Each structure stands twice: as structure tokens, then as C-alpha cells.
């Protein structure tokens, strides 16, 4: 059944919102432009991009960047795994080959741990989509070279990485560089309108919330005899804490970020629990298959956050919030609704014809590059990453953690290791190794140290 706008209090529909947004965007393109941005204003100049990390998400990001602006050209690609680089190249060539916007000759396809440097040198803007472990290093290099950035979430796997990204983000701001972080709900029109209405008091003061990312098991790539242990872990990076964090960081971050955005603040403390109950095979690396985190914010609001990767269970991805005057729901049968205290629907968002937020991220990035309107998501992207890291630090350790001590922690994620991403190469032993029985060590609440 088609959803309808039913706002009874403001008389302002979603279509009004889109119309107003379009006028604003057009105004930016036609208005006065800074000298530094005017080179792109006519739409005839090329913005050269490089893809760093050629997996499925990186390839998708390249498609979206090329679709965002007719003047964007892909000129370089880099990865550490050859077949992934080749597959991405072939997929992109099938769509964009012969258009004049895909120009990645063999000597612009870089394989290896230092390939990112050579690719970044060739571009005006870079897409950073490798496993998260490498993100701070790549972001620092891009900013140092003066490049605009799209980087996938999360931006780091530990507090040390978060601090590096925050510093590089400040440098990007000083240089006037655009930085878009792939927490795409911030670029989804439904969320933008709901957040605006909540900020305008639609449900009063928020007093509590629940956020969820509950799904089935994540995919694995089965070990091949020609792979080293390091290559096996990198190809299955979602299952290793040192490469991607736990599910709290890799998936639940989207929902935690919505809570941070809506509240306009970041949690001061976290405590939680989790473990491996179902997904216990040696092929599943070292992360938990369920986590529950209770976050407390400076305003006193408590957010309950849960995630799960188990078959045969209740699946739900979304957010619910309760206020002094009503309720907000972003998913399920009540998706996009604002209700009063008696549960009467006061507003329902119709997103049937909305553009993909994955595309909007790139549309706005390249529009900003051309117009001179600077976007810099690095600070809130880093803090939402840290909120999520603090979450699995709490479930791994079983301890009550405070924001400041978690952010200043120098402890690398379990198991403790001292390898920095800039020192990693194919000869580097992985920070975690399987035991004699083939199983990896997993965190143990009450024993695992995170501070």
C-alpha cells in the first residue's frame, strides 16, 4: 500500500522538502563561487578519481562517483589482492569503457600494500574503501597530498586510529578539502526530514531509544591452499577484530550514528555483554555473534543497542526513540512515522521515489567540489566510530567504560599487537593466529583487557 504524508501539525510535505532542497542546490551552483572552485564550475573540467580498495563496496562507490557527475573520470585503482583488482576493473570497464571517463591503463593499476600512494598521486579525489584497519593511514596520506575524500565507514578499528583520523580531519578542514564518510543515513532524505522534525520538537525531549542490527550470519570466503594466513584473514576481514572491528563497529555503527545525530551528542559511558553462541566454527574468525550495549549520554538519555548475526532469529535493522510527547520509528511497519503518546500517527514519510543515499553521498561530494561548498564529515564520522568501538570494548571486557578513557586508550584490539598499518606487508605475521586445533582465540569478558 502506498504510504502518504499525514503531517497534521505543520502542513509541510516531503515533496515541499525535496523542492526546497533542490532550489538550495541550484542556488549554490549559480551563486558566487570561490576562485579555487571556479575551475570546475562550467562542468567541462575533469575531476580525476582513484579507487583505493577494489572489493564490492569499493567498486560500488566507483560506480556511484562516476554516475554523480559527467566530469568525473576514474584514472587509478589500487588493491593488495590481484583478483579483486581485476574483477573490479572488468566490472567498471563493462559499464564505462569507451565513454572517455574510464582511463585506467595497466600502469595505473597498483597492486601491493604501498599501491595507495601511487594511486592517490594521480587523482583530485580518492575513494577509500579497503578493510577498516588501513583507513587512518590512507586518509592521512590523501589529506597530506591535498585530495578530496570519500571514505567508507567505519574510519578506524581502535582509539589510536580514531585519534589519527580526527587529526587528519582537522588538517583537511584547514586545507578546505571535502571529506564524505559513508554513514549513508546522514544522506538519506527520510532520515534528514525526521531528524529535522525531531529537532523542531515533534516528540518533545527524547528520553530513551533502542537501535538494532539483527541479521543472519555474514558471508565467509573458504580458505584456499594457495592463500597465506594473512591473505585468508584479509579476504575474511569482517570476522577479525584487528581488520574490521566487531559487528558493533561494522554494522551497528549505522544505528548508533543515528542516535548520536538525533541527540546531538556522544555517549559518556557504555557497558554491555556478548559472546559466540551459534556461529562458533573456526571459519568465523574471532568476533562475537551477538552484542548488547547500553549507552548513556550527557543529557541522561539511555540508548540500548543490540546486534546479532544468527540464523532463525528475529531480524530487524532500525531505530526507535521515545520522547516526552511521542515516538519515532525508522523501520518495520512503522517506518518513517512520528506518533503521539497515544500512538496515533502524526506523520509518515513516503520514501518510495527517493534516490539511494549511497548515490546522494557522491552527488553531494562532487557538487561541493565544484561549487566550493565544503563538506567535512570526519569529526562526527570519527566520533560515531569511537562510540561503536567503545561498545565492543565494553562487551569484550565486561567492564563499565567511560568515553574519555576509551578514546585515550592505546590498547590495540584483541589480541594485543603492535603492528601499525604502515608496517604491514605480505611478510608480516597476522596479529592473531589460529591455535593448534584451528580455532582462533576469542575475547573473554572479565579477562580481555581493552584499556
XYZ file of C-alpha atoms in Angstrom:
451
model
C 0.000 0.000 0.000
C 1.345 3.383 -0.935
C 2.377 5.478 2.033
C 1.127 9.023 2.353
C 2.277 12.170 4.079
C -0.048 12.745 7.025
C 1.551 15.602 8.909
C -1.319 17.299 10.766
C 0.666 19.938 12.544
C 2.968 21.634 10.028
C 1.335 21.270 6.616
C 4.829 20.689 5.156
C 5.110 17.653 2.939
C 8.112 15.599 1.863
C 7.725 16.980 -1.640
C 7.991 20.500 -0.238
C 11.204 19.408 1.434
C 12.664 17.975 -1.780
C 11.627 21.072 -3.731
C 13.257 23.344 -1.173
C 16.427 21.213 -1.196
C 16.618 21.355 -4.987
C 16.303 25.133 -5.006
C 19.122 25.347 -2.467
C 21.376 23.081 -4.528
C 20.662 25.066 -7.691
C 21.365 28.285 -5.901
C 24.771 27.037 -4.879
C 25.655 26.132 -8.442
C 24.562 29.506 -9.784
C 25.786 31.677 -6.964
C 29.177 33.220 -6.407
C 31.989 30.687 -6.322
C 35.393 30.884 -4.660
C 38.312 31.177 -7.027
C 39.619 27.763 -6.053
C 36.350 26.091 -7.025
C 35.585 28.050 -10.168
C 37.790 25.809 -12.315
C 35.086 23.159 -12.057
C 32.074 25.450 -12.309
C 31.384 25.096 -16.011
C 31.184 21.317 -15.751
C 33.716 20.940 -18.567
C 36.750 20.236 -16.422
C 37.635 16.743 -15.328
C 37.760 15.605 -11.723
C 40.155 12.667 -11.628
C 39.422 9.992 -9.041
C 41.324 6.986 -7.697
C 39.817 3.887 -6.125
C 41.767 2.517 -3.138
C 40.237 -0.846 -2.223
C 38.538 -2.682 -5.081
C 36.153 -5.035 -3.281
C 32.406 -4.986 -3.855
C 31.830 -1.857 -1.788
C 34.695 -0.014 -3.439
C 33.501 -0.979 -6.902
C 30.017 0.210 -5.996
C 31.412 3.508 -4.747
C 33.268 3.973 -8.046
C 30.043 3.396 -9.987
C 28.289 5.982 -7.825
C 31.100 8.519 -8.167
C 31.056 8.174 -11.956
C 27.270 8.471 -12.005
C 27.366 11.559 -9.814
C 28.984 13.937 -12.273
C 29.685 13.698 -16.023
C 33.092 15.300 -15.484
C 34.367 12.591 -13.135
C 36.978 10.229 -14.594
C 38.478 7.145 -12.916
C 42.243 7.225 -13.547
C 43.786 4.846 -10.999
C 42.968 1.763 -8.954
C 44.832 0.066 -6.107
C 44.378 -3.099 -4.064
C 46.522 -5.680 -2.328
C 44.694 -8.664 -3.873
C 45.134 -9.142 -7.626
C 41.905 -10.969 -8.479
C 39.881 -8.359 -6.614
C 41.548 -5.570 -8.584
C 40.986 -7.417 -11.869
C 37.321 -8.168 -11.159
C 36.616 -4.564 -10.193
C 38.417 -3.281 -13.293
C 36.392 -5.584 -15.563
C 33.066 -4.626 -13.970
C 33.787 -0.920 -14.287
C 35.132 -1.290 -17.829
C 31.941 -3.088 -18.907
C 29.878 -0.079 -17.884
C 32.221 2.844 -18.552
C 34.767 1.573 -21.064
C 34.754 3.701 -24.216
C 32.977 6.588 -22.537
C 36.170 8.576 -22.041
C 35.523 8.520 -18.293
C 37.322 5.273 -17.511
C 41.026 5.597 -18.189
C 42.958 3.143 -16.023
C 45.815 1.714 -18.105
C 47.842 -1.154 -16.711
C 50.494 1.160 -15.264
C 47.754 2.937 -13.282
C 46.582 -0.314 -11.642
C 48.634 -0.684 -8.480
C 48.976 -3.964 -6.610
C 50.503 -4.123 -3.142
C 50.441 -2.548 0.286
C 52.007 0.717 -0.936
C 49.899 0.993 -4.095
C 47.606 3.525 -2.440
C 50.359 6.164 -2.509
C 50.828 5.902 -6.272
C 47.077 5.959 -6.944
C 46.480 8.949 -4.684
C 49.194 10.908 -6.507
C 47.251 10.674 -9.777
C 43.862 11.904 -8.530
C 41.959 15.001 -7.429
C 39.639 12.933 -5.226
C 40.021 9.455 -3.750
C 37.641 6.692 -2.697
C 38.991 4.882 0.396
C 37.228 1.526 0.692
C 39.772 -1.016 1.967
C 39.285 -3.027 5.168
C 38.986 -0.522 8.008
C 42.395 -1.282 9.540
C 44.117 0.691 6.764
C 41.719 3.686 6.744
C 43.624 6.108 9.055
C 46.847 5.586 7.079
C 45.176 6.128 3.725
C 43.167 9.127 4.937
C 46.288 10.800 6.315
C 48.085 10.302 3.007
C 45.171 11.702 0.994
C 44.912 14.796 3.166
C 48.685 15.297 3.123
C 48.536 15.239 -0.686
C 45.592 17.702 -0.733
C 42.945 15.327 -2.127
C 39.185 15.359 -1.609
C 37.986 12.158 0.055
C 35.129 9.726 0.164
C 35.887 7.111 2.834
C 33.743 4.211 3.866
C 32.665 3.750 7.437
C 33.954 2.983 9.979
C 37.027 5.166 9.926
C 39.161 3.120 12.359
C 39.143 -0.099 14.403
C 40.628 1.280 17.624
C 41.061 4.501 19.597
C 44.534 5.095 18.182
C 43.106 5.072 14.668
C 40.236 7.350 15.668
C 42.649 9.929 17.048
C 44.667 9.815 13.806
C 41.544 10.397 11.730
C 40.441 13.289 13.932
C 43.809 14.995 13.488
C 43.837 14.422 9.740
C 40.264 15.713 9.587
C 41.374 18.987 11.161
C 44.127 19.272 8.558
C 41.562 18.627 5.820
C 39.426 21.441 7.172
C 42.374 23.835 7.165
C 43.061 22.928 3.532
C 39.402 23.296 2.504
C 39.156 19.661 1.424
C 35.861 17.818 1.171
C 35.512 14.652 3.246
C 32.409 12.479 2.993
C 32.068 9.447 5.304
C 29.929 6.509 4.176
C 27.406 6.584 7.006
C 24.716 6.916 4.421
C 21.736 7.511 6.710
C 23.028 11.075 7.019
C 22.439 11.335 3.238
C 19.039 9.623 3.225
C 16.169 12.078 2.708
C 13.833 10.270 5.092
C 16.297 10.489 7.954
C 17.048 14.137 7.206
C 13.417 15.107 7.425
C 12.740 13.003 10.514
C 15.745 14.456 12.329
C 14.656 17.973 11.403
C 11.164 17.323 12.759
C 12.536 15.851 15.971
C 14.797 18.875 16.370
C 11.667 21.022 15.931
C 10.062 19.221 18.877
C 7.797 16.694 17.153
C 8.145 14.163 20.014
C 9.307 16.567 22.729
C 12.540 15.792 24.533
C 13.997 12.377 23.750
C 14.170 10.244 26.889
C 15.240 6.839 25.539
C 15.931 4.848 22.392
C 16.663 1.410 21.002
C 18.804 0.699 17.958
C 19.166 -2.661 16.181
C 21.136 -4.540 13.537
C 19.964 -8.124 13.840
C 20.518 -10.410 10.836
C 21.796 -13.846 9.815
C 25.437 -14.951 9.575
C 27.730 -12.857 7.413
C 29.353 -14.466 4.384
C 32.740 -16.175 4.542
C 35.347 -16.979 1.918
C 36.633 -20.514 2.418
C 40.351 -20.952 2.878
C 42.300 -21.834 -0.264
C 45.614 -23.747 -0.200
C 47.470 -21.000 -2.064
C 46.493 -18.340 0.469
C 48.790 -17.374 3.318
C 47.257 -16.939 6.772
C 47.405 -13.167 6.325
C 45.631 -13.327 2.981
C 42.935 -15.591 4.432
C 42.249 -13.074 7.175
C 42.236 -10.072 4.841
C 39.797 -11.817 2.492
C 37.585 -12.524 5.525
C 38.236 -9.225 7.242
C 34.715 -8.887 8.662
C 35.482 -11.794 11.012
C 38.678 -10.391 12.535
C 38.680 -7.590 15.064
C 42.027 -6.118 14.050
C 40.820 -5.654 10.457
C 37.196 -4.565 10.779
C 36.202 -4.444 14.434
C 33.245 -6.474 15.618
C 29.681 -6.285 14.272
C 29.092 -3.395 16.683
C 31.553 -1.359 14.659
C 30.978 -2.672 11.169
C 27.152 -2.717 11.077
C 25.591 -1.371 14.276
C 27.579 1.838 13.751
C 24.853 2.986 11.332
C 22.219 2.851 14.057
C 24.489 4.221 16.778
C 25.301 7.108 14.444
C 21.587 7.867 14.072
C 21.287 8.081 17.874
C 24.309 10.410 18.057
C 22.922 12.560 15.241
C 19.446 12.768 16.692
C 20.673 13.563 20.201
C 23.411 15.914 19.033
C 25.894 14.379 21.462
C 28.059 11.304 22.035
C 27.834 8.690 24.795
C 29.764 9.338 28.006
C 29.739 5.685 29.045
C 28.966 2.171 27.875
C 28.548 -1.262 29.389
C 27.375 -4.441 27.761
C 27.565 -8.158 27.145
C 28.041 -10.508 24.232
C 29.566 -13.758 23.040
C 29.559 -16.579 20.471
C 26.636 -18.963 20.920
C 25.761 -20.222 17.424
C 28.374 -19.060 14.943
C 31.217 -20.902 16.654
C 33.063 -22.584 13.756
C 36.734 -21.980 13.168
C 35.853 -20.367 9.826
C 34.197 -17.468 11.650
C 37.384 -15.905 12.999
C 37.298 -14.276 16.381
C 34.322 -11.882 16.628
C 31.131 -12.349 18.677
C 27.819 -13.384 17.075
C 25.747 -11.177 19.405
C 26.299 -7.996 21.399
C 24.159 -5.804 23.640
C 25.417 -2.355 24.679
C 23.825 0.207 26.973
C 24.996 3.747 26.196
C 24.429 6.724 28.489
C 24.605 10.234 27.024
C 25.476 13.575 28.692
C 21.787 14.547 28.709
C 20.958 11.386 30.670
C 19.337 9.628 27.708
C 19.989 5.869 27.649
C 20.241 4.112 24.288
C 20.010 0.292 24.149
C 21.954 -1.055 21.180
C 21.888 -4.666 20.035
C 23.256 -6.619 17.084
C 23.239 -10.276 16.112
C 24.420 -12.494 13.252
C 22.466 -15.714 13.878
C 20.126 -17.788 11.718
C 16.496 -18.485 12.620
C 16.106 -15.441 14.841
C 14.164 -12.186 14.718
C 15.738 -9.966 12.077
C 15.416 -6.218 12.413
C 17.518 -3.224 11.399
C 16.388 0.215 12.526
C 15.860 2.631 15.364
C 13.092 3.570 17.812
C 13.072 6.627 20.052
C 10.695 7.771 22.782
C 10.109 11.410 23.732
C 8.030 13.341 26.227
C 5.373 13.919 23.553
C 5.590 10.882 21.277
C 7.520 8.222 19.412
C 9.767 7.948 16.345
C 10.242 4.753 14.335
C 12.507 4.395 11.313
C 11.934 0.780 10.244
C 9.433 -2.052 10.039
C 5.697 -1.490 9.637
C 6.067 1.903 11.339
C 8.974 3.018 9.126
C 9.232 6.779 8.906
C 6.471 7.513 11.404
C 6.096 10.033 14.197
C 3.363 9.116 16.690
C 1.867 10.903 19.662
C 1.787 9.428 23.157
C -1.475 7.629 22.321
C 0.287 6.029 19.296
C -1.731 7.965 16.747
C 0.387 8.500 13.617
C 1.005 12.240 13.192
C 3.418 11.962 10.279
C 4.545 9.243 7.900
C 7.366 9.725 5.414
C 6.879 8.424 1.877
C 10.292 7.398 0.527
C 9.063 5.373 -2.438
C 10.752 7.553 -5.044
C 13.733 8.794 -3.064
C 17.225 8.405 -4.533
C 19.623 5.909 -2.987
C 21.562 7.517 -0.145
C 24.674 5.724 -1.463
C 24.286 7.812 -4.622
C 23.422 11.023 -2.771
C 26.720 10.792 -0.855
C 28.630 11.101 -4.111
C 26.228 13.580 -5.701
C 26.797 15.988 -2.834
C 30.547 15.344 -2.640
C 31.202 16.253 -6.265
C 28.686 19.110 -6.219
C 30.587 20.523 -3.251
C 33.952 20.150 -5.013
C 32.630 22.115 -7.983
C 30.713 24.742 -6.027
C 33.197 25.434 -3.249
C 30.775 24.345 -0.541
C 32.975 22.314 1.791
C 31.678 19.134 3.421
C 33.769 17.609 6.196
C 32.230 14.572 7.918
C 35.466 13.456 9.541
C 34.757 14.659 13.100
C 31.348 13.084 13.560
C 32.418 10.068 11.498
C 35.339 9.526 13.871
C 33.207 10.036 16.979
C 30.490 7.635 15.811
C 33.257 5.132 15.026
C 34.615 5.651 18.549
C 31.123 5.229 20.028
C 30.926 1.842 18.316
C 34.476 0.847 19.276
C 33.657 1.680 22.893
C 30.636 -0.606 22.519
C 32.584 -3.718 21.634
C 35.341 -2.748 24.074
C 32.596 -2.984 26.720
C 31.220 -6.337 25.531
C 34.690 -7.870 25.100
C 35.893 -6.769 28.523
C 32.649 -6.892 30.501
C 33.652 -3.575 32.061
C 31.923 -0.208 32.525
C 33.773 2.227 30.248
C 33.810 5.999 30.058
C 34.275 7.963 26.837
C 37.471 9.789 27.778
C 39.348 6.701 28.952
C 38.198 4.697 25.936
C 39.210 7.433 23.469
C 42.647 7.777 25.067
C 43.279 4.027 25.182
C 46.466 2.907 23.472
C 45.489 -0.751 23.599
C 45.093 -2.377 20.200
C 42.099 -4.619 19.812
C 42.252 -8.244 20.873
C 44.739 -9.802 20.809
C 47.188 -7.097 21.727
C 49.595 -6.352 18.913
C 51.979 -3.610 17.893
C 51.800 -3.712 14.113
C 50.944 -0.367 12.548
C 49.173 -0.339 9.168
C 52.137 1.415 7.521
C 54.368 -1.515 8.517
C 52.096 -4.237 7.110
C 53.217 -6.305 4.125
C 52.776 -9.880 2.924
C 55.700 -10.993 5.122
C 54.073 -9.614 8.276
C 52.606 -12.314 10.569
C 48.918 -11.627 11.264
C 48.294 -10.157 14.712
C 46.098 -13.154 15.531
C 46.921 -16.771 14.632
C 44.802 -19.926 14.868
C 45.550 -22.344 17.674
C 46.651 -25.956 17.044
C 43.014 -27.041 16.690
C 42.415 -24.377 14.002
C 40.265 -22.155 16.182
C 41.150 -18.531 16.803
C 41.283 -17.100 20.321
C 38.185 -15.058 21.091
C 37.631 -12.315 23.665
C 36.555 -13.438 27.133
C 34.552 -10.960 29.271
C 36.200 -10.475 32.611
C 39.617 -11.403 31.187
C 40.132 -9.421 27.972
C 41.763 -6.055 28.575
C 40.816 -3.068 26.423
C 42.320 -0.125 28.337
